[in-house]
Backbone as CSV, one residue per row, in Angstrom:
resi,resn,N_x,N_y,N_z,CA_x,CA_y,CA_z,C_x,C_y,C_z
1,GLY,10.393,-19.616,3.618,9.347,-19.010,2.796,9.651,-17.507,2.570
2,ILE,8.711,-16.892,1.807,8.809,-15.544,1.502,7.959,-14.778,2.401
3,PRO,8.529,-13.628,3.138,7.617,-12.902,4.010,6.584,-12.176,3.132
4,ILE,5.375,-12.280,3.596,4.222,-11.604,2.843,3.317,-10.954,3.893
5,ASN,2.552,-10.034,3.364,1.464,-9.356,4.126,0.199,-10.126,3.881
6,VAL,-0.763,-9.894,4.846,-2.017,-10.590,4.729,-3.048,-9.431,4.807
7,LEU,-4.162,-9.608,4.112,-5.199,-8.632,3.979,-6.189,-8.907,5.154
8,ILE,-6.434,-7.812,5.943,-7.498,-7.847,6.942,-8.687,-7.194,6.358
9,TRP,-9.862,-8.004,6.307,-11.062,-7.354,5.804,-11.754,-6.467,6.728
10,MET,-12.178,-5.351,6.262,-12.911,-4.327,7.066,-14.271,-4.894,7.616
11,GLY,-14.522,-4.444,8.764,-15.808,-4.893,9.379,-15.857,-4.298,10.786
12,SER,-16.574,-5.013,11.770,-16.616,-4.363,13.068,-15.225,-4.577,13.703
13,THR,-14.956,-3.801,14.748,-13.682,-3.950,15.460,-13.446,-5.283,15.928
14,GLU,-14.459,-5.938,16.453,-14.306,-7.374,16.991,-13.892,-8.292,15.819
15,PHE,-14.596,-8.162,14.758,-14.240,-9.057,13.593,-12.877,-8.748,13.126
16,MET,-12.443,-7.516,13.035,-11.049,-7.282,12.642,-10.021,-7.767,13.530
17,LEU,-10.309,-7.562,14.878,-9.359,-8.096,15.912,-9.266,-9.622,15.921
18,GLN,-10.370,-10.146,15.552,-10.391,-11.701,15.518,-9.559,-12.089,14.289
19,GLN,-9.702,-11.533,13.162,-8.907,-11.812,12.007,-7.399,-11.629,12.364
20,ILE,-7.038,-10.472,12.937,-5.633,-10.213,13.336,-5.182,-11.316,14.184
21,GLU,-5.823,-11.694,15.223,-5.406,-12.742,16.094,-5.169,-14.051,15.352
22,ASP,-6.026,-14.358,14.438,-5.995,-15.567,13.684,-4.739,-15.513,12.766
23,LYS,-4.491,-14.344,12.161,-3.410,-14.248,11.282,-2.002,-14.241,12.033
24,LEU,-2.045,-13.649,13.251,-0.777,-13.745,14.069,-0.484,-15.193,14.434
25,GLN,-1.558,-15.881,14.804,-1.334,-17.302,15.155,-0.884,-18.103,14.013
26,ALA,-1.235,-17.725,12.797,-0.806,-18.477,11.642,0.637,-17.976,11.285
27,GLY,1.192,-16.987,11.966,2.553,-16.601,11.737,2.837,-15.365,10.867
28,PHE,1.742,-14.609,10.601,1.875,-13.390,9.819,2.088,-12.301,10.849
29,ASN,2.901,-11.275,10.434,3.150,-10.121,11.278,3.089,-8.854,10.382
30,CYS,2.799,-8.910,9.175,2.681,-7.608,8.361,1.128,-7.805,7.818
31,LEU,0.330,-6.895,8.317,-1.019,-6.859,7.988,-1.405,-5.579,7.213
32,LYS,-2.279,-5.755,6.230,-2.770,-4.736,5.394,-4.289,-4.549,5.516
33,LEU,-4.660,-3.298,5.761,-6.053,-3.033,5.987,-6.517,-2.038,4.809
34,LYS,-7.737,-2.346,4.290,-8.317,-1.386,3.265,-8.980,-0.324,4.140
35,ILE,-8.761,0.910,3.682,-9.519,2.055,4.342,-10.182,2.873,3.291
36,GLY,-11.064,3.735,3.596,-11.683,4.584,2.680,-13.182,4.116,2.405
37,ALA,-13.508,2.922,2.835,-14.868,2.472,2.582,-15.823,2.816,3.662
38,LEU,-15.338,2.860,4.900,-16.116,3.204,6.132,-15.918,4.693,6.357
39,ASP,-16.700,5.212,7.278,-16.512,6.581,7.712,-15.155,6.615,8.395
40,PHE,-14.367,7.721,7.995,-13.050,7.908,8.410,-12.833,7.961,9.885
41,GLU,-13.784,8.453,10.659,-13.612,8.335,12.151,-13.738,7.012,12.698
42,THR,-14.649,6.139,12.069,-14.715,4.832,12.415,-13.451,3.994,12.100
43,GLU,-12.790,4.284,10.920,-11.603,3.565,10.622,-10.436,4.034,11.628
44,LEU,-10.446,5.213,12.036,-9.451,5.726,13.005,-9.554,4.995,14.362
45,GLU,-10.932,4.838,14.682,-11.242,4.132,15.995,-10.764,2.588,15.851
46,ILE,-11.001,2.075,14.719,-10.532,0.637,14.502,-9.023,0.580,14.630
47,LEU,-8.221,1.479,14.105,-6.760,1.488,14.119,-6.349,1.803,15.580
48,THR,-7.052,2.709,16.324,-6.775,2.905,17.684,-6.853,1.544,18.467
49,SER,-7.953,0.808,18.257,-8.159,-0.413,19.018,-7.029,-1.379,18.655
50,ILE,-6.596,-1.310,17.413,-5.630,-2.313,17.043,-4.281,-1.993,17.661
51,ARG,-3.960,-0.649,17.703,-2.691,-0.200,18.235,-2.740,-0.245,19.742
52,LYS,-3.842,-0.213,20.440,-3.897,-0.456,21.795,-3.518,-1.892,22.236
53,ARG,-3.883,-2.745,21.278,-3.553,-4.179,21.505,-2.261,-4.653,21.036
54,TYR,-1.797,-4.081,19.905,-0.593,-4.605,19.172,0.306,-3.343,18.888
55,SER,1.473,-3.323,19.399,2.351,-2.140,19.077,3.021,-2.244,17.710
56,ALA,3.691,-1.350,17.250,4.461,-1.382,16.007,5.443,-2.488,15.971
57,SER,6.057,-2.782,17.048,6.971,-3.985,17.134,6.287,-5.335,17.047
58,ASP,5.009,-5.389,17.461,4.293,-6.597,17.297,3.808,-6.877,15.936
59,ILE,3.256,-5.897,15.280,2.770,-6.035,13.949,3.052,-4.847,13.089
60,GLU,3.339,-5.114,11.834,3.567,-3.955,10.815,2.144,-3.769,10.146
61,LEU,1.714,-2.475,10.240,0.417,-2.309,9.641,0.638,-1.380,8.380
62,ARG,-0.048,-1.852,7.295,-0.136,-1.140,6.096,-1.578,-0.799,5.837
63,VAL,-1.843,0.325,5.155,-3.265,0.589,4.857,-3.304,0.893,3.351
64,ASP,-4.421,0.644,2.796,-4.670,0.833,1.305,-5.988,1.623,1.142
65,ALA,-5.816,2.867,0.648,-6.986,3.713,0.540,-7.693,3.598,-0.949
66,ASN,-6.924,2.924,-1.823,-7.503,2.735,-3.159,-8.079,3.955,-3.768
67,GLY,-7.434,5.092,-3.510,-7.724,6.408,-4.099,-8.977,6.993,-3.554
68,ALA,-9.288,6.629,-2.251,-10.586,7.164,-1.660,-10.552,8.527,-1.166
69,PHE,-9.285,9.135,-0.983,-9.204,10.565,-0.352,-9.211,11.597,-1.544
70,SER,-9.665,12.739,-1.205,-9.593,13.776,-2.247,-8.232,14.531,-2.055
71,PRO,-7.670,15.282,-3.011,-6.549,16.127,-2.926,-6.719,17.240,-1.730
72,ALA,-8.007,17.642,-1.580,-8.305,18.621,-0.627,-8.199,18.238,0.791
73,ASP,-8.455,16.978,1.062,-8.399,16.522,2.452,-7.333,15.504,2.819
74,VAL,-6.535,15.048,1.812,-5.642,13.995,1.955,-4.582,14.250,3.004
75,LEU,-3.927,15.472,3.029,-2.805,15.705,3.980,-3.350,15.612,5.368
76,ASP,-4.503,16.104,5.637,-5.111,16.083,7.039,-5.291,14.569,7.410
77,LYS,-5.868,13.778,6.426,-6.062,12.380,6.755,-4.688,11.662,6.975
78,LEU,-3.766,12.024,6.082,-2.370,11.311,6.287,-1.728,11.662,7.636
79,GLU,-1.982,12.992,8.081,-1.367,13.381,9.357,-2.030,12.638,10.461
80,ARG,-3.366,12.452,10.396,-4.135,11.672,11.444,-3.727,10.244,11.429
81,LEU,-3.564,9.599,10.304,-3.132,8.236,10.071,-1.667,7.985,10.642
82,SER,-0.884,9.048,10.477,0.555,8.798,10.828,0.832,8.572,12.401
83,LYS,-0.162,8.892,13.182,-0.118,8.653,14.554,-0.147,7.151,14.945
84,PHE,-0.464,6.372,13.954,-0.555,4.929,14.240,0.629,4.092,13.892
85,GLN,1.785,4.789,13.569,2.976,4.085,13.208,2.776,3.093,12.144
86,LEU,2.170,3.528,11.083,1.881,2.702,9.932,3.162,2.584,8.983
87,HIS,3.288,1.481,8.428,4.440,1.338,7.505,4.249,2.306,6.269
88,SER,3.028,2.286,5.700,2.752,3.083,4.497,1.229,3.107,4.201
89,ILE,0.881,3.903,3.240,-0.414,3.948,2.732,-0.331,3.866,1.245
90,GLU,-1.195,2.935,0.715,-1.303,2.676,-0.768,-2.268,3.719,-1.408
91,GLN,-1.836,4.297,-2.495,-2.724,5.023,-3.301,-3.723,5.921,-2.614
92,PRO,-3.325,6.987,-1.820,-4.305,7.718,-1.110,-5.190,8.461,-1.962
93,ILE,-4.879,8.958,-3.186,-5.883,9.640,-4.102,-5.922,8.894,-5.383
94,LYS,-6.949,9.185,-6.151,-7.118,8.485,-7.396,-5.966,8.539,-8.352
95,ALA,-5.696,7.531,-9.034,-4.594,7.526,-10.000,-4.843,8.411,-11.105
96,GLY,-3.684,8.953,-11.749,-3.770,9.940,-12.814,-3.561,11.297,-12.471
97,GLN,-3.439,11.636,-11.184,-3.176,12.888,-10.760,-1.718,13.128,-10.340
98,TRP,-0.929,12.975,-11.246,0.571,12.921,-11.036,1.106,14.158,-10.191
99,ASP,0.662,15.367,-10.710,1.153,16.602,-10.060,0.605,16.571,-8.609
100,GLU,-0.680,16.321,-8.294,-1.103,16.167,-7.072,-0.451,15.202,-6.158
101,MET,-0.175,14.051,-6.709,0.426,12.929,-6.015,1.836,13.352,-5.703
102,ALA,2.487,14.008,-6.549,3.984,14.509,-6.408,4.017,15.525,-5.190
103,LYS,3.006,16.342,-5.118,2.947,17.317,-4.011,2.776,16.505,-2.640
104,ILE,1.931,15.669,-2.681,1.623,14.875,-1.535,2.862,14.038,-1.033
105,CYS,3.591,13.515,-1.958,4.841,12.701,-1.687,5.864,13.530,-1.142
106,GLN,5.923,14.831,-1.500,6.955,15.766,-0.983,6.716,16.092,0.473
107,VAL,5.434,16.084,0.888,5.246,16.581,2.334,4.538,15.639,3.254
108,THR,4.292,14.327,2.779,3.497,13.373,3.528,4.289,13.017,4.867
109,PRO,3.441,12.890,5.941,4.004,12.406,7.167,4.018,10.893,7.245
110,LEU,3.416,10.278,6.232,3.319,8.810,6.203,3.752,8.326,4.741
111,PRO,4.686,7.439,4.593,5.186,7.028,3.300,3.981,6.553,2.332
112,ILE,4.208,6.964,1.163,3.161,6.711,0.055,3.669,5.481,-0.788
113,ALA,2.849,4.599,-1.037,3.105,3.457,-1.975,2.147,3.509,-3.159
114,LEU,2.688,3.685,-4.316,1.899,3.701,-5.509,1.562,2.293,-5.853
115,ASP,0.232,2.189,-6.361,-0.257,0.885,-6.719,-1.041,1.099,-8.114
116,GLU,-2.304,1.535,-7.922,-3.100,1.659,-9.226,-2.426,2.678,-10.225
117,GLU,-1.634,3.559,-9.583,-1.002,4.614,-10.474,-0.032,3.933,-11.471
118,LEU,0.446,2.715,-11.275,1.243,2.128,-12.224,0.608,1.383,-13.283
119,ILE,-0.757,1.080,-13.079,-1.494,0.296,-14.014,-1.637,1.076,-15.328
120,GLY,-1.356,0.502,-16.521,-1.629,1.156,-17.763,-0.385,1.992,-18.271
121,VAL,0.628,2.125,-17.368,1.833,2.928,-17.810,2.713,1.858,-18.356
122,HIS,2.826,1.677,-19.703,3.580,0.617,-20.388,4.893,1.074,-20.956
123,SER,4.938,2.171,-21.416,6.186,2.767,-22.078,7.270,3.026,-21.098
124,TYR,8.441,2.624,-21.491,9.672,2.847,-20.655,9.792,4.302,-20.203
125,LEU,9.705,5.127,-21.214,9.787,6.566,-20.928,8.725,7.161,-20.028
126,ASP,7.526,6.713,-20.251,6.345,7.077,-19.345,6.581,6.573,-17.915
127,ARG,7.164,5.401,-17.718,7.481,4.834,-16.436,8.553,5.784,-15.751
128,ILE,9.551,6.151,-16.458,10.569,7.000,-15.909,9.956,8.316,-15.487
129,ASN,9.128,8.823,-16.442,8.456,10.092,-16.188,7.654,10.086,-14.908
130,LEU,6.892,8.941,-14.764,6.013,8.869,-13.550,6.903,8.866,-12.315
131,LEU,7.892,8.024,-12.252,8.817,7.888,-11.057,9.473,9.269,-10.678
132,GLU,9.938,9.962,-11.826,10.664,11.171,-11.566,9.646,12.399,-11.215
133,THR,8.445,12.310,-11.726,7.470,13.293,-11.364,6.920,13.081,-9.980
134,ILE,6.510,11.921,-9.699,5.821,11.758,-8.445,6.875,11.536,-7.269
135,GLN,7.969,10.812,-7.498,8.956,10.457,-6.456,8.374,9.828,-5.240
136,PRO,7.605,8.713,-5.457,6.993,7.989,-4.346,7.976,7.332,-3.312
137,GLN,7.548,7.110,-2.152,8.393,6.429,-1.185,8.510,4.892,-1.503
138,TYR,7.532,4.309,-2.043,7.458,2.873,-2.565,6.556,2.728,-3.758
139,ILE,6.771,1.608,-4.488,5.891,1.119,-5.440,5.524,-0.312,-5.228
140,ILE,4.267,-0.635,-5.651,3.753,-1.981,-5.465,3.580,-2.673,-6.855
141,LEU,4.154,-3.753,-7.033,4.108,-4.447,-8.279,3.152,-5.578,-8.225
142,LYS,2.278,-5.601,-9.378,1.410,-6.734,-9.516,1.679,-7.218,-11.031
143,PRO,2.556,-8.175,-11.156,2.985,-8.594,-12.436,1.843,-8.741,-13.486
144,SER,0.671,-9.324,-13.070,-0.380,-9.582,-13.999,-1.007,-8.276,-14.523
145,LEU,-0.717,-7.162,-13.743,-1.341,-5.826,-14.234,-0.244,-4.882,-14.703
146,HIS,0.956,-5.333,-14.683,2.044,-4.477,-15.063,2.984,-5.021,-16.152
147,GLY,2.310,-5.796,-17.032,3.149,-6.321,-18.179,3.798,-7.608,-17.892
148,GLY,3.277,-8.396,-16.971,3.881,-9.632,-16.701,5.245,-9.625,-16.059
149,ILE,5.997,-10.667,-16.168,7.432,-10.724,-15.608,8.281,-9.665,-16.298
150,LEU,8.188,-9.484,-17.551,9.005,-8.568,-18.201,8.695,-7.115,-17.760
151,GLY,7.361,-6.728,-17.765,6.985,-5.425,-17.301,7.283,-5.117,-15.843
152,ALA,7.146,-6.125,-15.004,7.444,-5.930,-13.595,8.947,-5.830,-13.433
153,SER,9.763,-6.563,-14.192,11.138,-6.502,-14.083,11.727,-5.072,-14.513
154,GLU,10.990,-4.503,-15.516,11.337,-3.129,-15.922,11.099,-2.155,-14.795
155,TRP,9.899,-2.311,-14.101,9.550,-1.396,-12.992,10.666,-1.622,-11.865
156,ILE,11.044,-2.775,-11.602,12.086,-3.085,-10.556,13.344,-2.419,-10.941
157,GLU,13.825,-2.536,-12.150,15.067,-1.833,-12.678,14.922,-0.272,-12.490
158,LEU,13.774,0.327,-12.896,13.625,1.780,-12.755,13.509,2.140,-11.233
159,ALA,12.816,1.404,-10.499,12.660,1.711,-9.096,14.135,1.680,-8.423
160,THR,14.841,0.686,-8.748,16.161,0.523,-8.125,17.004,1.644,-8.514
161,GLU,17.087,2.056,-9.841,17.795,3.179,-10.317,17.413,4.509,-9.620
162,HIS,16.151,4.636,-9.233,15.547,5.873,-8.626,15.566,5.694,-7.053
163,LYS,16.218,4.555,-6.500,16.233,4.292,-5.150,14.836,4.302,-4.399
164,ILE,13.952,3.666,-5.030,12.553,3.520,-4.628,12.324,2.069,-4.195
165,PRO,12.087,1.814,-2.960,11.822,0.402,-2.653,10.548,-0.116,-3.222
166,TRP,10.381,-1.399,-3.268,9.213,-1.920,-3.938,8.882,-3.239,-3.345
167,TRP,7.663,-3.700,-3.452,7.337,-4.988,-3.120,6.328,-5.549,-4.212
168,MET,6.130,-6.866,-4.187,5.271,-7.495,-5.165,4.123,-8.041,-4.401
169,THR,2.962,-8.050,-5.089,1.785,-8.646,-4.636,0.940,-9.192,-5.795
170,SER,-0.202,-9.748,-5.381,-0.989,-10.409,-6.451,-2.232,-9.550,-6.747
171,ALA,-2.873,-9.948,-7.740,-4.134,-9.244,-8.186,-5.272,-10.289,-8.348
172,LEU,-5.369,-11.058,-7.322,-6.462,-12.083,-7.185,-6.226,-13.201,-8.171
173,GLU,-5.019,-13.597,-8.386,-4.720,-14.628,-9.254,-5.157,-15.966,-8.706
174,SER,-5.208,-16.893,-9.551,-5.494,-18.364,-9.069,-4.201,-18.880,-8.334
175,ASN,-4.237,-19.986,-7.859,-3.083,-20.633,-7.145,-1.939,-20.679,-8.103
176,VAL,-2.270,-21.020,-9.307,-1.167,-21.204,-10.384,-0.485,-19.773,-10.567
177,GLY,-1.293,-18.724,-10.623,-0.781,-17.387,-10.723,0.019,-16.973,-9.516
178,LEU,-0.539,-17.245,-8.433,0.183,-16.945,-7.095,1.489,-17.645,-7.030
179,ASN,1.483,-18.893,-7.493,2.831,-19.579,-7.529,3.818,-18.906,-8.456
180,CYS,3.343,-18.480,-9.589,4.306,-17.658,-10.542,4.731,-16.411,-9.859
181,VAL,3.917,-15.634,-9.203,4.275,-14.437,-8.591,5.304,-14.735,-7.544
182,ALA,5.060,-15.761,-6.738,5.904,-16.166,-5.669,7.343,-16.562,-6.114
183,GLN,7.321,-17.314,-7.153,8.636,-17.746,-7.755,9.367,-16.675,-8.371
184,PHE,8.653,-15.711,-9.043,9.355,-14.527,-9.539,9.840,-13.605,-8.444
185,ALA,9.118,-13.494,-7.411,9.653,-12.687,-6.193,10.868,-13.270,-5.664
């Protein structure tokens, strides 16, 4: 099969730990958690409880902020999150702030993965400009939101040229759409 991550839905610590246990039993070891919806201190407590139970060698943790942090507080939050041996954080600030995101990517203690930042960037030259301006540690491709197979292939080509690792994911497609994404990957 293709190694994939699985989304852990936010909730109480007990609820999240149960989801993690269920997903580990099902064979997953790369888990993604949405952050930015709860109080940040509560989210840190949840990550602390997860890491007390599962080391970085047991599970790979990724977090997705969906642009929830402000440019003013993002570096402090990234520093605090870096203590949890996270693989990466997706889109820590809102998309469209290329200069701010570039500054963050230059000094971040935690690798940044662009997600929403790529949506709506269709021109080849704009894609090059985005990658060269921001210089992210990773990009995340959603073919249905990035111009289909052709658009995603172009992003892959540009990311490879710029030595930026990438991975592919879905955008809530049907089973048919998921099958297409999996076959493309």
